[in-house]
XYZ file of C-alpha atoms in Angstrom:
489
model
C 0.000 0.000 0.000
C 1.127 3.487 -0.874
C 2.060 5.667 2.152
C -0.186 9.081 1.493
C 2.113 10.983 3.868
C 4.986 10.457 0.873
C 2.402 11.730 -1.911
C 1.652 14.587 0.908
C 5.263 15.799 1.126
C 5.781 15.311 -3.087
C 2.515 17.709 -2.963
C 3.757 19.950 0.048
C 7.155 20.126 -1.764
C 5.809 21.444 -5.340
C 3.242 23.732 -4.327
C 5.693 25.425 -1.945
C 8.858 25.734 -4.288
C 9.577 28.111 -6.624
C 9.861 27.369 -9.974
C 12.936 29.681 -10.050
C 14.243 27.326 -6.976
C 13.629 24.027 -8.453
C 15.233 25.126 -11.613
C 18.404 26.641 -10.293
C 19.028 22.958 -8.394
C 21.293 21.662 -11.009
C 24.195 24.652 -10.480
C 24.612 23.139 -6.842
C 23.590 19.315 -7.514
C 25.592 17.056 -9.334
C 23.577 15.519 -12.198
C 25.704 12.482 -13.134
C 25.967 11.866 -9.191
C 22.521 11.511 -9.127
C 22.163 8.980 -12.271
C 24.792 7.444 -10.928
C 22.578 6.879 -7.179
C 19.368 5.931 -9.701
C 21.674 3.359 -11.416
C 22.215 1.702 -7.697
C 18.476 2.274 -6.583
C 17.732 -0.130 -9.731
C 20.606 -2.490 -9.490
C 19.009 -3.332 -6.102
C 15.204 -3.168 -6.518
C 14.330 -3.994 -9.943
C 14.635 -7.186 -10.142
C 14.662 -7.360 -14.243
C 17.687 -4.473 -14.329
C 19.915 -6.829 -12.062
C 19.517 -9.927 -14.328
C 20.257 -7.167 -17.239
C 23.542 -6.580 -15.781
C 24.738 -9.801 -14.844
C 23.793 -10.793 -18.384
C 26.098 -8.075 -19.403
C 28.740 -8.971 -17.203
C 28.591 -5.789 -14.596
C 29.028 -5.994 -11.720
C 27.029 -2.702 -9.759
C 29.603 -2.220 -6.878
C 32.316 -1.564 -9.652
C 29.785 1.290 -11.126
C 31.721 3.341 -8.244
C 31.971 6.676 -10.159
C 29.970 8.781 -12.447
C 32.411 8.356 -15.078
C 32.190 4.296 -14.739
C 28.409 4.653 -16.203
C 29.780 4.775 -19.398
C 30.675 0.958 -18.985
C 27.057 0.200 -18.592
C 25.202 -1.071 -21.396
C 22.342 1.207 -22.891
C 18.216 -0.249 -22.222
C 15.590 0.290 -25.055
C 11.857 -0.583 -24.849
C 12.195 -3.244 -27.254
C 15.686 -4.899 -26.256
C 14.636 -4.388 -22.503
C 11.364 -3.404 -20.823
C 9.119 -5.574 -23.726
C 11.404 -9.291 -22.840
C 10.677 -8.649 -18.963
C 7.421 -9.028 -16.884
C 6.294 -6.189 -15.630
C 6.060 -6.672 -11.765
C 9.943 -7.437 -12.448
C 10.298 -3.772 -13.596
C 8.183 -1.777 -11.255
C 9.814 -0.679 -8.641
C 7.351 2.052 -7.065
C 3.534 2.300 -6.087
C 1.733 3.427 -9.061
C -2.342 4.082 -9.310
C -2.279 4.304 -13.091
C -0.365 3.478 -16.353
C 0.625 5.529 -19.497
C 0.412 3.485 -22.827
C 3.269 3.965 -25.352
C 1.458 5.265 -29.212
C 2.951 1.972 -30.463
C 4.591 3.744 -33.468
C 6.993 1.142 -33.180
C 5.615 -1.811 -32.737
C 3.388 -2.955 -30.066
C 1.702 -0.463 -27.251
C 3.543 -1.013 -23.634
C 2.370 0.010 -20.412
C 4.084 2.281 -17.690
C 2.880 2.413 -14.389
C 2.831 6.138 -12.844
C 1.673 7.571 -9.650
C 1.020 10.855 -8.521
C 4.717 11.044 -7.540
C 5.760 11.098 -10.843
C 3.290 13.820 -12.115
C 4.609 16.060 -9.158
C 8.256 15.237 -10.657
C 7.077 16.247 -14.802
C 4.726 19.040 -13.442
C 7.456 21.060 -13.647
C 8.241 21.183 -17.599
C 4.296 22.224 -17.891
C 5.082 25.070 -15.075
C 8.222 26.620 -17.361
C 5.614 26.648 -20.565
C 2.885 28.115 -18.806
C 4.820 30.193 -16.775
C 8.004 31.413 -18.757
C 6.490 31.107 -22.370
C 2.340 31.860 -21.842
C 2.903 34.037 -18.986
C -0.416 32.349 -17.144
C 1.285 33.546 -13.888
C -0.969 36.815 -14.525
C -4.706 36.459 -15.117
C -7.178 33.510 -16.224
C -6.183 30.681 -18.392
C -8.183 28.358 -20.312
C -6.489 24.875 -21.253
C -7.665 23.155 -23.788
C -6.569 19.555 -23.908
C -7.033 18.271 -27.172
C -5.096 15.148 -27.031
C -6.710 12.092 -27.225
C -8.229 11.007 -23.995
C -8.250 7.199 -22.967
C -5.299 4.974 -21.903
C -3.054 7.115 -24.088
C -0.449 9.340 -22.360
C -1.083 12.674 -24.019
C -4.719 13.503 -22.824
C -5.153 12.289 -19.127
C -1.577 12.961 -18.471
C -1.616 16.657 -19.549
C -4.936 17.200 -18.186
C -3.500 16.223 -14.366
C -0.153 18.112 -14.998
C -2.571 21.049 -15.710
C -5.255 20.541 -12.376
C -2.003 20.577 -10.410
C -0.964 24.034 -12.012
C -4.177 25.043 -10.758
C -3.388 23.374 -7.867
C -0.727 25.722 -7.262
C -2.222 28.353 -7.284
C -2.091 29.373 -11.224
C -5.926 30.589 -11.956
C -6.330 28.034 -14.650
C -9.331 26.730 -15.985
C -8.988 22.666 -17.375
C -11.270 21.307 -19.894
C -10.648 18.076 -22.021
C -12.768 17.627 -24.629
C -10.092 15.449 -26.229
C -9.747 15.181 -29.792
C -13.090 15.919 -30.870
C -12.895 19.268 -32.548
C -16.128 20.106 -32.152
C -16.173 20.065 -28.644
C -12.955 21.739 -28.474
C -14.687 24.654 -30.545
C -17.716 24.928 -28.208
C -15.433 24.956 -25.334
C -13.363 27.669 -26.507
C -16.255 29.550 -27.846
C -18.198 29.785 -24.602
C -15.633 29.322 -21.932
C -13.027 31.591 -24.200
C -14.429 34.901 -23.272
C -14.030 34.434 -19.684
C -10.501 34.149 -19.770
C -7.501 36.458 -20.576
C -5.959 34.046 -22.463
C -7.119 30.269 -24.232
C -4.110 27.920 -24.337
C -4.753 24.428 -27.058
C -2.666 21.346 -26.284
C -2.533 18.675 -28.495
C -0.433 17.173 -31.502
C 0.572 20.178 -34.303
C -1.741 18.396 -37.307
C -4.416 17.867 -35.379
C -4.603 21.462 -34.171
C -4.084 23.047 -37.484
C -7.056 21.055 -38.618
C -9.319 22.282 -35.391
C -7.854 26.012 -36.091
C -8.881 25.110 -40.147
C -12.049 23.649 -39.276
C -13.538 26.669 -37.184
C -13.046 30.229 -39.745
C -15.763 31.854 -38.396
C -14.131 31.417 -34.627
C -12.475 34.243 -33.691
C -9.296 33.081 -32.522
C -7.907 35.869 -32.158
C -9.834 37.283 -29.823
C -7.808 37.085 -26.791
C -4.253 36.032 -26.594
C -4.149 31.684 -27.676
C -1.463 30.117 -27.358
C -0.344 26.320 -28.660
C 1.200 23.714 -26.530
C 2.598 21.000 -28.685
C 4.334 17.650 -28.428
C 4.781 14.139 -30.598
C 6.213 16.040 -33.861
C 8.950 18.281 -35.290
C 7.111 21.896 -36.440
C 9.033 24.129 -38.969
C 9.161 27.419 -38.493
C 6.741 27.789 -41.484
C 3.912 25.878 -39.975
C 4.275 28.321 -36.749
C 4.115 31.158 -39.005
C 0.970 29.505 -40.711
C -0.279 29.389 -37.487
C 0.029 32.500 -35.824
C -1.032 34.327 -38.890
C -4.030 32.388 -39.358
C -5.114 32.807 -35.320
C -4.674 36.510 -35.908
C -2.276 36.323 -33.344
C -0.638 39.701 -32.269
C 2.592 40.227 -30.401
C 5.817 37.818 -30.367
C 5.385 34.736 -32.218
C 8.499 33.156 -30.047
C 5.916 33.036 -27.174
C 2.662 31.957 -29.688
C 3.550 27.936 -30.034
C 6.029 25.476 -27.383
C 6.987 21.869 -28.142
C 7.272 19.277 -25.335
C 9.334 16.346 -25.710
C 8.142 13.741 -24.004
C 6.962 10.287 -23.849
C 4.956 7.784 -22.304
C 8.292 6.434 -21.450
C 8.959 9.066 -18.862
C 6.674 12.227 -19.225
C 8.163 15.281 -20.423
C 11.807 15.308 -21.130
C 12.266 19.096 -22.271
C 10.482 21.833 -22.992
C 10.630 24.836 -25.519
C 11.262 27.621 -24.660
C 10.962 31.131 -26.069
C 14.747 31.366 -26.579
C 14.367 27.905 -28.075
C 12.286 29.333 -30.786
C 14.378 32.679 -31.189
C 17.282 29.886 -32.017
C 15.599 28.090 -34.267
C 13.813 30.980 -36.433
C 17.235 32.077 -36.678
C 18.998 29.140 -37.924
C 15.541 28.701 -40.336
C 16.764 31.933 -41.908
C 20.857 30.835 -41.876
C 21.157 27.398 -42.595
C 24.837 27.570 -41.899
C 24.317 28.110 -38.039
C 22.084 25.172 -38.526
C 24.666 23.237 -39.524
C 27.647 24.275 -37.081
C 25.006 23.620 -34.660
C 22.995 20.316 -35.792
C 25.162 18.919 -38.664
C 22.171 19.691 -40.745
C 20.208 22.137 -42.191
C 17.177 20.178 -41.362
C 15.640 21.997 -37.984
C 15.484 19.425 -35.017
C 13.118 20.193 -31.992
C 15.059 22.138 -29.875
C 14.128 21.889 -26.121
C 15.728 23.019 -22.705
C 15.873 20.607 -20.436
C 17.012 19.824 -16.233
C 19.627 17.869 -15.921
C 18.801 17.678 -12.093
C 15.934 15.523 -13.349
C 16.841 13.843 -16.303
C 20.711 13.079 -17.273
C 20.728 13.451 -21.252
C 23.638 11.608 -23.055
C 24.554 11.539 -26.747
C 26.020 7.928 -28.115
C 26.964 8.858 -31.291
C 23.923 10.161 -32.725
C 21.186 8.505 -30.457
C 19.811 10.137 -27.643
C 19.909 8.268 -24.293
C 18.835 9.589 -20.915
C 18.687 8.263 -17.260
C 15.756 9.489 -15.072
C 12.393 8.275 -13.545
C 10.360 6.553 -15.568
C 7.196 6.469 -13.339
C 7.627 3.297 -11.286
C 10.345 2.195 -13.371
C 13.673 3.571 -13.241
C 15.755 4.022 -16.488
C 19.222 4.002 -16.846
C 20.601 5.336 -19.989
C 17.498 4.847 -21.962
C 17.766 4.905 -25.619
C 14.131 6.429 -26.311
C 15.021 5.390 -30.273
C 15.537 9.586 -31.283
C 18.721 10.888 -33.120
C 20.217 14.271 -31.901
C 22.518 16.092 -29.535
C 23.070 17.972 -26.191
C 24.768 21.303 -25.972
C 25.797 22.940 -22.793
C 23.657 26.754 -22.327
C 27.262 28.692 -22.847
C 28.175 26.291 -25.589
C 25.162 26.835 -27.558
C 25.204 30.622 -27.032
C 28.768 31.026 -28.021
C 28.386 29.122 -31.179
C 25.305 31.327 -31.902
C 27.232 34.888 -31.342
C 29.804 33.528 -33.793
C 26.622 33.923 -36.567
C 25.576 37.311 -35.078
C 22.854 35.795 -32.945
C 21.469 37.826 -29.923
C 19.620 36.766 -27.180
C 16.178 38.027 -26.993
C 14.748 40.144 -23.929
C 12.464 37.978 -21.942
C 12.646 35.187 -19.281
C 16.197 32.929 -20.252
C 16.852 29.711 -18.569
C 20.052 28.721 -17.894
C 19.541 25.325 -18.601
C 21.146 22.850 -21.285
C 19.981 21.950 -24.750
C 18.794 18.872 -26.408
C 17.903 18.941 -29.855
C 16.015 15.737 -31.264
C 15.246 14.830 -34.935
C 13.067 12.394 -33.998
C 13.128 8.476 -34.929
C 14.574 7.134 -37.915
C 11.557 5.460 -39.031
C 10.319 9.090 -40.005
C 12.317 9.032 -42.858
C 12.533 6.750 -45.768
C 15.985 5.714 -47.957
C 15.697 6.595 -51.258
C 19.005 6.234 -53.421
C 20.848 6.150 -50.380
C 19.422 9.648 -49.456
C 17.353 9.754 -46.591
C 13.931 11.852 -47.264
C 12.664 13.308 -43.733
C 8.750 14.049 -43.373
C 9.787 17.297 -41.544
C 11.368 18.489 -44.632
C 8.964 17.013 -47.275
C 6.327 19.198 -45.170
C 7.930 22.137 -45.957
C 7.488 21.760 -49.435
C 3.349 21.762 -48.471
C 3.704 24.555 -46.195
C 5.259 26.814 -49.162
C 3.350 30.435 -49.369
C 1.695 28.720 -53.034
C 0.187 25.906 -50.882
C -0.844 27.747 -47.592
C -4.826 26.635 -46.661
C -4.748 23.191 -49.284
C -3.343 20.678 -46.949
C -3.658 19.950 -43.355
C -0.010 18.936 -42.846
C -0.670 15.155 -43.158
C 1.389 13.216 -45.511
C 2.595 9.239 -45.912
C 5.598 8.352 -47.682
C 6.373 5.394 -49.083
C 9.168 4.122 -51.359
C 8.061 2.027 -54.326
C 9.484 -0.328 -57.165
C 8.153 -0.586 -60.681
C 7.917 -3.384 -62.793
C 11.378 -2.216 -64.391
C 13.007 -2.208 -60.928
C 13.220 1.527 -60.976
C 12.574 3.117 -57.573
C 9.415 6.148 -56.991
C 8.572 8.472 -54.278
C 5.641 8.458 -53.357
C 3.438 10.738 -51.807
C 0.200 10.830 -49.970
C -0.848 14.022 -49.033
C -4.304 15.127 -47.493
C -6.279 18.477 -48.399
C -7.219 20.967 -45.463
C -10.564 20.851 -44.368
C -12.645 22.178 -46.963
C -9.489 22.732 -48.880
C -9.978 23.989 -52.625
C -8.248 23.086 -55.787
C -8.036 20.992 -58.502
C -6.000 17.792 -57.534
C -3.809 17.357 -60.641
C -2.620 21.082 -60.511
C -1.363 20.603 -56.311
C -0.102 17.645 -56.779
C 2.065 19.318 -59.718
C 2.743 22.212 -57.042
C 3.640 19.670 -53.947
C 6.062 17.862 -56.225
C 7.816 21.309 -57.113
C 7.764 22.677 -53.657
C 8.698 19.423 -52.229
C 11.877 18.850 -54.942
C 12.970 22.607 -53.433
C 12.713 22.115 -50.301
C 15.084 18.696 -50.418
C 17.612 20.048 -52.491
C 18.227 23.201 -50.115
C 17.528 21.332 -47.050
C 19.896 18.036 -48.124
C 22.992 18.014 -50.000
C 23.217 14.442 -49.699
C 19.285 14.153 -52.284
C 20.925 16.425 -54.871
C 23.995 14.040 -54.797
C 22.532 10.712 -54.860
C 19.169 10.930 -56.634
C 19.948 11.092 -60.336
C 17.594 14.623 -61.701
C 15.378 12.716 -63.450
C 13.869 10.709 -59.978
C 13.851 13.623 -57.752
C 10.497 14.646 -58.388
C 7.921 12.357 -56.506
C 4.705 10.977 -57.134
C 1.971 12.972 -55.797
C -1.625 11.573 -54.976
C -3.997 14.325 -52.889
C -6.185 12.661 -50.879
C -9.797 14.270 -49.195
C -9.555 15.333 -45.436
C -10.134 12.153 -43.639
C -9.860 9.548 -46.404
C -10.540 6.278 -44.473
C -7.734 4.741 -45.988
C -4.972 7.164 -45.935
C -5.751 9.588 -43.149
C -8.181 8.016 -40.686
C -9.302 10.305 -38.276
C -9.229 9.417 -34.863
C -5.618 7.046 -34.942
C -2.279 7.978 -34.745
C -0.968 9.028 -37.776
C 1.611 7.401 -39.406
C 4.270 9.325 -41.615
C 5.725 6.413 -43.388
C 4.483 2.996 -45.098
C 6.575 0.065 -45.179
């Protein structure tokens, strides 16, 4: 049985720290001393983890020092949590579970408590607080991810009570993803709030924003909290220009990065943004910063509370995970971590400024996301988040909702195709022929200035893909209601 005076103190201790306090615990903590003690904690309890090591040959009392945990072999859903039983891996009392999207391969379930909300609530305070500013007046939050056993909608929607919890005059109301609902709620709860705040996945809130043009939503300030996708700087400016938003567009839309994993990882931040519009517009920062002129997500993160490492180009982290402990989890994303001063001195070198405006000192992790978003094609790898910014070209803006599926395909003559599926906006115009001729210009473009490497290895004559423009909701293609998948095998 849980002991309620331990969820007590978890509660006593967030609603009575500062955000500024919590967040300036890493300059006095030690954050590979304390992956190091969460390496121990599961050594000893979990009973899965010590089988792990002595499988691997590691012994735990020789993992003496922080710099022996680079000895100890990486875990993985798939190569780790899915070949144990689950009461081997819990470790903690948990009163719920988080189920994984299952975009690669089958769902799993993670056991959380309320402990472990009290330990993510933060990342949701720094976006409300530091980006949306909901310190000062009413807030209406819209949670318009999917409700259900899913992470996304009942996990936001209790990181949000406890905001209010806190004291934060926020309002909480989950209609899920049902856009209708999500349009009455902002229509007759908007107005009696300073400020209407929609969280849920980008697509799927372009096509609520689409799907309402005679809401007003720019009315009062709105904001957009995101997480499960990369956004280009495009689709924000799409955004913000079609809510009639006024005022700085680096405080308009924030990406989490998170997972049912472990909750939120990171969080973007206004500077975040500044960074990235910048790099949109000079694509060799990009590259002296990413190794690619393709924009990652780019998220702040606390390394008192999750200890980011880069193997090469995969992304590994040790932290909770709810009631299981991870130690150096590879979450299956490519990308990089870059020390505050690092990042900012590498940024001055292209003439980049800081912006005014709250400015965590906090490290960087930028994440391109997992390799199955992106398909080979001669030996060039295509990325959706650069495909989509052939649809979100100024010629296309208002035809397509942002939905695509790309496949690779082989004709009868052994000649490889791309192909592309792309769905219209809701109550998108056009004749189909004439965008698909556009998407297969825009999309050739925005390869060849985005990756060297497709105007190298795809001969001219292959470059440009097949395009096939689908209705809003095809059945087939783009189901609504399912989680959306980028790529077919």
């Amino acid at each position: 049985m849980q002991d309620p005076s331990d969820t007590l103190r978890a509660l006593q201790d967030y609603v009575t720290t500062s955000l500024d306090e919590h967040l300036a615990r890493h300059a006095t903590l030690d954050p590979a001393a304390r992956a190091l003690a969460l390496f121990h904690r599961a050594a000893r309890d979990m009973p899965a983890y010590a089988r792990f090591l002595a499988a691997a040959g590691i012994e735990p009392s020789d993992i003496a020092a922080a710099t022996d945990l680079a000895r100890v072999p990486t875990t993985s859903k798939d190569q780790f949590l899915r070949v144990h039983p689950l009461g081997e891996l819990a470790v903690g009392p948990a009163d719920t579970v988080a189920v994984s999207s299952g975009s690669t391969g089958v769902p799993t379930y993670f056991p959380r408590g309320w402990r472990h909300e009290l330990e993510v609530v933060w990342r949701f305070e720094q976006v409300f607080r530091d980006g949306i500013g909901a310190h000062v007046g009413t807030t209406l939050a819209v949670v318009c991810f999917p409700l259900g056993t899913w992470v996304g909608g009942m996990f936001t929607a209790a990181c949000c009570r406890l905001l209010a919890l806190k004291g934060y005059r926020l309002l909480v109301v989950t209609p899920g993803n049902q856009p209708p609902e999500i349009h009455r709620a902002v229509r007759e709860l908007g107005p009696l709030h300073d400020r209407v705040v929609l969280l849920g996945y980008p697509p799927f809130l372009k096509d609520v924003i689409d799907g309402a043009p005679d809401l007003d939503w720019g009315a009062r300030p709105l904001s957009l909290v995101l997480a499960g996708e990369v956004v280009s700087e495009a689709w924000r400016d799409i955004l913000f220009e079609r809510c009639g938003r006024p005022g700085d567009i680096t405080r308009f839309a924030f990406s989490l990065y998170g997972t049912a994993d472990a909750g939120v990882l990171g969080v973007e931040s206004s500077l975040c943004t500044a960074i990235r519009r910048f790099c949109a517009e000079r694509g060799d920062a990009a590259d002296a910063l990413f190794g690619s002129r393709r924009l990652p997500t780019l998220v702040q993160y606390d390394p008192a509370d999750r200890y980011f490492e880069a193997i090469g180009d995969d992304l590994v982290f040790t932290g909770e995970g709810g009631a299981i402990p991870l130690v150096r989890y590879a979450i299956g994303d490519t990308g990089g971590v870059v020390p505050y001063d690092t990042m900012l001195e590498r940024l001055a070198a292209f003439g980049f400024e800081v912006p005014p405006g709250p400015s965590r000192r906090l490290p960087f992790v930028y994440v391109f996301g997992r390799r199955q978003h992106a398909v080979s094609f001669y030996g060039a790898n295509v990325f959706v988040e650069v495909v989509r910014l052939g649809l979100e070209h100024s010629e296309l803006r208002g035809a397509f909702s942002g939905k695509l599926v790309m496949e690779v395909l082989e004709d009868a003559a052994g000649d490889s195709h791309l192909l592309l599926d792309v769905e219209r906006a809701r109550g998108g115009e056009g004749d189909d022929a004439a965008l698909a001729d556009a998407v297969a210009r825009r999309v050739v473009d925005a390869l060849l200035a985005a990756s060297p490497e497709f105007g190298a290895y795809v001969p001219e004559a292959r470059r440009r893909p097949q395009v096939r423009v689908w209705a809003h909701g095809h059945p087939q293609h783009f189901p609504v209601g399912v989680k959306h998948r980028y790529v077919r095998a």
